[in-house]
GROMACS .gro file of C-alpha atoms in nm:
model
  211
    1UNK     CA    1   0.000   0.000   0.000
    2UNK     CA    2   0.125   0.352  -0.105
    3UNK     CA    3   0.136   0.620   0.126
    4UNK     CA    4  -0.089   0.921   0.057
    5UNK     CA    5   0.105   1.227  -0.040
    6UNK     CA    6   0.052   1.407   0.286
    7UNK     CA    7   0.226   1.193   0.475
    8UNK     CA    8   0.478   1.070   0.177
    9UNK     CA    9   0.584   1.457   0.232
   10UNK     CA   10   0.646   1.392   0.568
   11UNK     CA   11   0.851   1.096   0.482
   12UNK     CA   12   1.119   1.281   0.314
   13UNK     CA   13   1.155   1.558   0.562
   14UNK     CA   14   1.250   1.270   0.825
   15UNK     CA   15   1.497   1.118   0.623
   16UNK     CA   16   1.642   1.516   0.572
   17UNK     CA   17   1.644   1.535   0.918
   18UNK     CA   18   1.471   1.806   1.097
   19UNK     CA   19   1.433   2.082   0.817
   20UNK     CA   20   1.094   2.154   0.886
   21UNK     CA   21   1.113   2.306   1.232
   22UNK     CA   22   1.374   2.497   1.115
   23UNK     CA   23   1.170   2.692   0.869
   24UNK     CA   24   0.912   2.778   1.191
   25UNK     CA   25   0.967   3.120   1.360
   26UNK     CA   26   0.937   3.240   1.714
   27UNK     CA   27   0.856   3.531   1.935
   28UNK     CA   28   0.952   3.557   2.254
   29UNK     CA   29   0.899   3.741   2.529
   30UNK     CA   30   1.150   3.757   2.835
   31UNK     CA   31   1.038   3.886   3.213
   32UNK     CA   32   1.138   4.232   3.088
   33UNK     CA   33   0.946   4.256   2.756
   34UNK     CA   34   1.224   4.219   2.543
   35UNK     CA   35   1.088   4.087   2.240
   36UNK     CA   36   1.318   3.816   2.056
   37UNK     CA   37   1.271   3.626   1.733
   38UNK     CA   38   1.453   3.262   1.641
   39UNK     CA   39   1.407   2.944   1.464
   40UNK     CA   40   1.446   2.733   1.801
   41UNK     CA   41   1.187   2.587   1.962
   42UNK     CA   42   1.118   2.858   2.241
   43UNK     CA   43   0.988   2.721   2.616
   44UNK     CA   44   0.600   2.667   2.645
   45UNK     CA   45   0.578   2.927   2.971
   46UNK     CA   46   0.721   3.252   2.778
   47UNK     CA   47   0.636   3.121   2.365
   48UNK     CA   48   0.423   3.303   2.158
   49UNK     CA   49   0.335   3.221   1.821
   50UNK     CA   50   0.392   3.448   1.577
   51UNK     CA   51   0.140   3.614   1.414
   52UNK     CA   52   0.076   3.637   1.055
   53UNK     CA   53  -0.096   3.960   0.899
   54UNK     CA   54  -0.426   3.828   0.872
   55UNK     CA   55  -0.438   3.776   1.280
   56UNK     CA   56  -0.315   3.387   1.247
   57UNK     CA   57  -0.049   3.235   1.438
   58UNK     CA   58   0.209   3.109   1.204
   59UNK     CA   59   0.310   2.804   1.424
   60UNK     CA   60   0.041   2.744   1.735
   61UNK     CA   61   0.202   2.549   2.049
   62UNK     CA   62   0.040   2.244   2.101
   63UNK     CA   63  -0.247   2.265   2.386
   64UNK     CA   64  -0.087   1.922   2.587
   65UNK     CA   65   0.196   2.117   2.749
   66UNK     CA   66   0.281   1.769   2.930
   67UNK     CA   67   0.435   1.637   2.596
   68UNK     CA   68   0.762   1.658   2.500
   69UNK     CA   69   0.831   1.971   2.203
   70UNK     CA   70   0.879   1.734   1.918
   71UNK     CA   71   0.621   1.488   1.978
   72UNK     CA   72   0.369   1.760   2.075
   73UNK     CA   73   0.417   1.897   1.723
   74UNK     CA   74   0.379   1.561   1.512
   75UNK     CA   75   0.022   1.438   1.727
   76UNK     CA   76  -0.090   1.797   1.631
   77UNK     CA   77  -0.051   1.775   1.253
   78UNK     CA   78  -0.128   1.413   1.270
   79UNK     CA   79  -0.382   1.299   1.580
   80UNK     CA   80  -0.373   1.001   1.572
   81UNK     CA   81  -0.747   0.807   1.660
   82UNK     CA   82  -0.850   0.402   1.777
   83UNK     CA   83  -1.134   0.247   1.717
   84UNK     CA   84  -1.195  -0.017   1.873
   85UNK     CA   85  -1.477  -0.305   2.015
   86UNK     CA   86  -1.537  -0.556   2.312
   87UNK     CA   87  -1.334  -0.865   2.326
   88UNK     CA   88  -1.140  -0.798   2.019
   89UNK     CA   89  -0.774  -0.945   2.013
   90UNK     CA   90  -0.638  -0.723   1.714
   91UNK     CA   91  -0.773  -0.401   1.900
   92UNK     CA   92  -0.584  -0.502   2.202
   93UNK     CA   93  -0.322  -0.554   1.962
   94UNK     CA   94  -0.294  -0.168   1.742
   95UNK     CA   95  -0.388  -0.047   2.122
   96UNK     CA   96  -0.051  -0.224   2.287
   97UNK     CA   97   0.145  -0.095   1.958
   98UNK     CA   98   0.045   0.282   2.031
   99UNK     CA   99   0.114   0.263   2.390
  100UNK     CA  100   0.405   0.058   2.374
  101UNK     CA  101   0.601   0.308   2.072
  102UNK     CA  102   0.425   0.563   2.326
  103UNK     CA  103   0.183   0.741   2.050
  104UNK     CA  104  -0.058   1.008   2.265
  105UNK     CA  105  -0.406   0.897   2.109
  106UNK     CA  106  -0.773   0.902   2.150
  107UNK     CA  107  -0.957   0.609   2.140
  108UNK     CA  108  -1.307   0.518   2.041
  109UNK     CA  109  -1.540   0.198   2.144
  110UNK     CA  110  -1.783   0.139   1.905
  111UNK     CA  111  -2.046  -0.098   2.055
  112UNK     CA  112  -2.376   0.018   1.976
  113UNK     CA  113  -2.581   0.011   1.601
  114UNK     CA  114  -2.500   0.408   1.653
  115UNK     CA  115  -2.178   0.328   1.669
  116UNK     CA  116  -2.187   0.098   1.360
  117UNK     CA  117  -2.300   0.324   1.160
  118UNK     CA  118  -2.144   0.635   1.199
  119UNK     CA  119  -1.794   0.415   1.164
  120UNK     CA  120  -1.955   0.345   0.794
  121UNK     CA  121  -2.015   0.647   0.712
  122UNK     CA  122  -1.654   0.816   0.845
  123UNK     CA  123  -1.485   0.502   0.659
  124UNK     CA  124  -1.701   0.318   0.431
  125UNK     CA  125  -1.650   0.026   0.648
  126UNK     CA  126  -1.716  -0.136   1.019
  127UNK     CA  127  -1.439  -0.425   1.075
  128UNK     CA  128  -1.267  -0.348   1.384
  129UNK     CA  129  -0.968  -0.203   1.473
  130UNK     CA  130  -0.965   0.100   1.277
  131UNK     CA  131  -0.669   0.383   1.328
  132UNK     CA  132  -0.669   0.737   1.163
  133UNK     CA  133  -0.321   0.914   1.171
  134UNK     CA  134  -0.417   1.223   1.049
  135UNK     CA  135  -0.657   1.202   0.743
  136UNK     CA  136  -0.542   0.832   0.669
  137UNK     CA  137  -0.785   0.596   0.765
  138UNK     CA  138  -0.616   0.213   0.838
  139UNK     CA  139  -0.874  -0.075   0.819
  140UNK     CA  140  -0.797  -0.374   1.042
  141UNK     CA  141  -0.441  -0.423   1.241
  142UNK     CA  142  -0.139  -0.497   1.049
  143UNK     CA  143   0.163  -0.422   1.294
  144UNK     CA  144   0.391  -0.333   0.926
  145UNK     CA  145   0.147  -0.118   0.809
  146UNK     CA  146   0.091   0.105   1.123
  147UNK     CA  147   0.441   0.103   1.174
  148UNK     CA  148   0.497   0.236   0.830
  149UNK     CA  149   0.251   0.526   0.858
  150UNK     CA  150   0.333   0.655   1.177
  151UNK     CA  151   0.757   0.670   1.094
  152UNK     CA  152   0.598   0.845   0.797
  153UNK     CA  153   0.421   1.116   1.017
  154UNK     CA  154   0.725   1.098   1.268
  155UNK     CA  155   0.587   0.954   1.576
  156UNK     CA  156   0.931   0.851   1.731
  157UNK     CA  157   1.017   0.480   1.718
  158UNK     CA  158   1.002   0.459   2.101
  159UNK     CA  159   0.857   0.640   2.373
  160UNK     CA  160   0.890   1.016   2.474
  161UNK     CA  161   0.666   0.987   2.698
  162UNK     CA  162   0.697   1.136   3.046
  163UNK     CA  163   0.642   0.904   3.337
  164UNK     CA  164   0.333   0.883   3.448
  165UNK     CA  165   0.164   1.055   3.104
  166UNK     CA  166  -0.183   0.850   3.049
  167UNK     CA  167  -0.407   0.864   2.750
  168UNK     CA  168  -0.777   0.946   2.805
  169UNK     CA  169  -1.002   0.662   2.874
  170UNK     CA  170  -1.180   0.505   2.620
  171UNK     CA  171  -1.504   0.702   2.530
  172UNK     CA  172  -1.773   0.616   2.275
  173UNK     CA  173  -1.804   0.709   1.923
  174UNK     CA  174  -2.152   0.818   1.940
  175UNK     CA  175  -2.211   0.997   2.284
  176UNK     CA  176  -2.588   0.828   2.430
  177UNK     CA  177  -2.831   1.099   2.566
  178UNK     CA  178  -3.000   0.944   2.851
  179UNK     CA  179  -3.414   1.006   2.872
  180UNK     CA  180  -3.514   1.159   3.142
  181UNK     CA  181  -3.659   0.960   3.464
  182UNK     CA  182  -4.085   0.950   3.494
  183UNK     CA  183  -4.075   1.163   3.766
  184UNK     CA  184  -3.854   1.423   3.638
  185UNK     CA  185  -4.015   1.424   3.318
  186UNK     CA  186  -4.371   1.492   3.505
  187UNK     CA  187  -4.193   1.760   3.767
  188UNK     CA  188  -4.112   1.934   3.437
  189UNK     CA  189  -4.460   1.886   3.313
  190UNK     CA  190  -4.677   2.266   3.329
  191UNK     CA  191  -4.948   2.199   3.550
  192UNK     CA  192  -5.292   2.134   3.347
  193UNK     CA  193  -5.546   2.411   3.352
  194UNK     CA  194  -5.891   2.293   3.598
  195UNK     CA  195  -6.187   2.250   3.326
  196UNK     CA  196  -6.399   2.523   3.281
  197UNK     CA  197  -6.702   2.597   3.499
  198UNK     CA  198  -7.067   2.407   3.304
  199UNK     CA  199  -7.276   2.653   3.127
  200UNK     CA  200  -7.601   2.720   3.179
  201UNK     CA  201  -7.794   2.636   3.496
  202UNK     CA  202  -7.714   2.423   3.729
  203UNK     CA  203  -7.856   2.296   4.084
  204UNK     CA  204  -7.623   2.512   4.268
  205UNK     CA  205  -7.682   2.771   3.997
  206UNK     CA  206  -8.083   2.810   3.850
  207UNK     CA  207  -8.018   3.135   3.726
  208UNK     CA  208  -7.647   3.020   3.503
  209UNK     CA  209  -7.507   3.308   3.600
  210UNK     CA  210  -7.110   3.294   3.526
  211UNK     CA  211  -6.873   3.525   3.675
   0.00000   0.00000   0.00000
């Protein structure tokens, strides 16, 4: 299988070594304002992006400050997403891959018809596990193949990760909305209006007067 272009691109920069952070600019700011500008990856407490003339930052910082620099940058241009289901062997499998070459990810169950479907319609297809690095979308666990694609987006080949750094627990694909209990449901209820008096006479009434 070929490698989409994206991360084909990505590819070559590795094997040129680390050219494309140092094309990225930085402003600084020290405890003085002094304002400083360099190609080197700046510390996340005094960083700020620079900012192009439309308002943009030219290179954002990565919002998990608890990542190392380098790593921080490749799971933000490529996130990297599980899918998995219960008692499936090859999702424990791409799951002990990820964790083990310590990949920061976000993984999905899918365990419900909801679920089901809306894996169809992100990836034309429902076998289990599924991984997206970025915009590539891996069908079924082949330790070669996700191998390839993440030296390709530059996930390092072991982990960076700091000691004690945990992924997210395991959330489904399609969040379930609860219905509200019986009683809460009637609580929330309006009251209903008391029926209107009877027209026209009545024993307590002969005349059918109505005030």
């Amino acid at each position: 299988m070929k490698l989409d272009g994206r991360l084909g691109l990505i590819a070559l920069a590795c094997v040129a070594g680390t050219a494309a952070f140092a094309q990225q600019v930085y402003r600084q700011v020290d405890a003085n304002g002094k304002v400083t500008y360099s190609d080197q990856p700046p510390s996340a407490r005094t960083a700020q992006p620079v900012q192009g003339a439309g308002g943009g930052a030219v290179n954002s910082l990565p919002t998990d400050s608890a990542l190392p620099y380098e790593l921080r940058q490749v799971a933000q241009r490529y996130p990297v997403t599980l899918y998995t289901g219960n008692e499936c062997q090859p999702c424990d499998a791409g799951r002990s891959l990820l964790s083990t070459r310590g990949v920061p990810f976000t993984e999905k169950t899918v365990q419900t018809a909801q679920d089901g479907e809306a894996l169809q319609r992100q990836s034309g297809k429902t076998s289990l596990p599924q991984v997206s690095i970025g915009s590539q979308q891996l069908v079924g666990f082949q330790d070669s193949e996700w191998t390839r694609y993440l030296d390709a987006a530059g996930y390092p080949a072991s982990s960076r990760l700091p000691a004690g750094y945990k992924n997210a627990p395991a959330t489904p694909l399609v969040a379930q909305v609860k219905a509200a209990p019986p009683a809460a449901a009637a609580a929330a209820a309006p009251p209903s209006a008391p029926p209107p008096p009877p027209s026209g006479p009545t024993a307590d009434n002969p005349a059918g007067i109505r005030f």
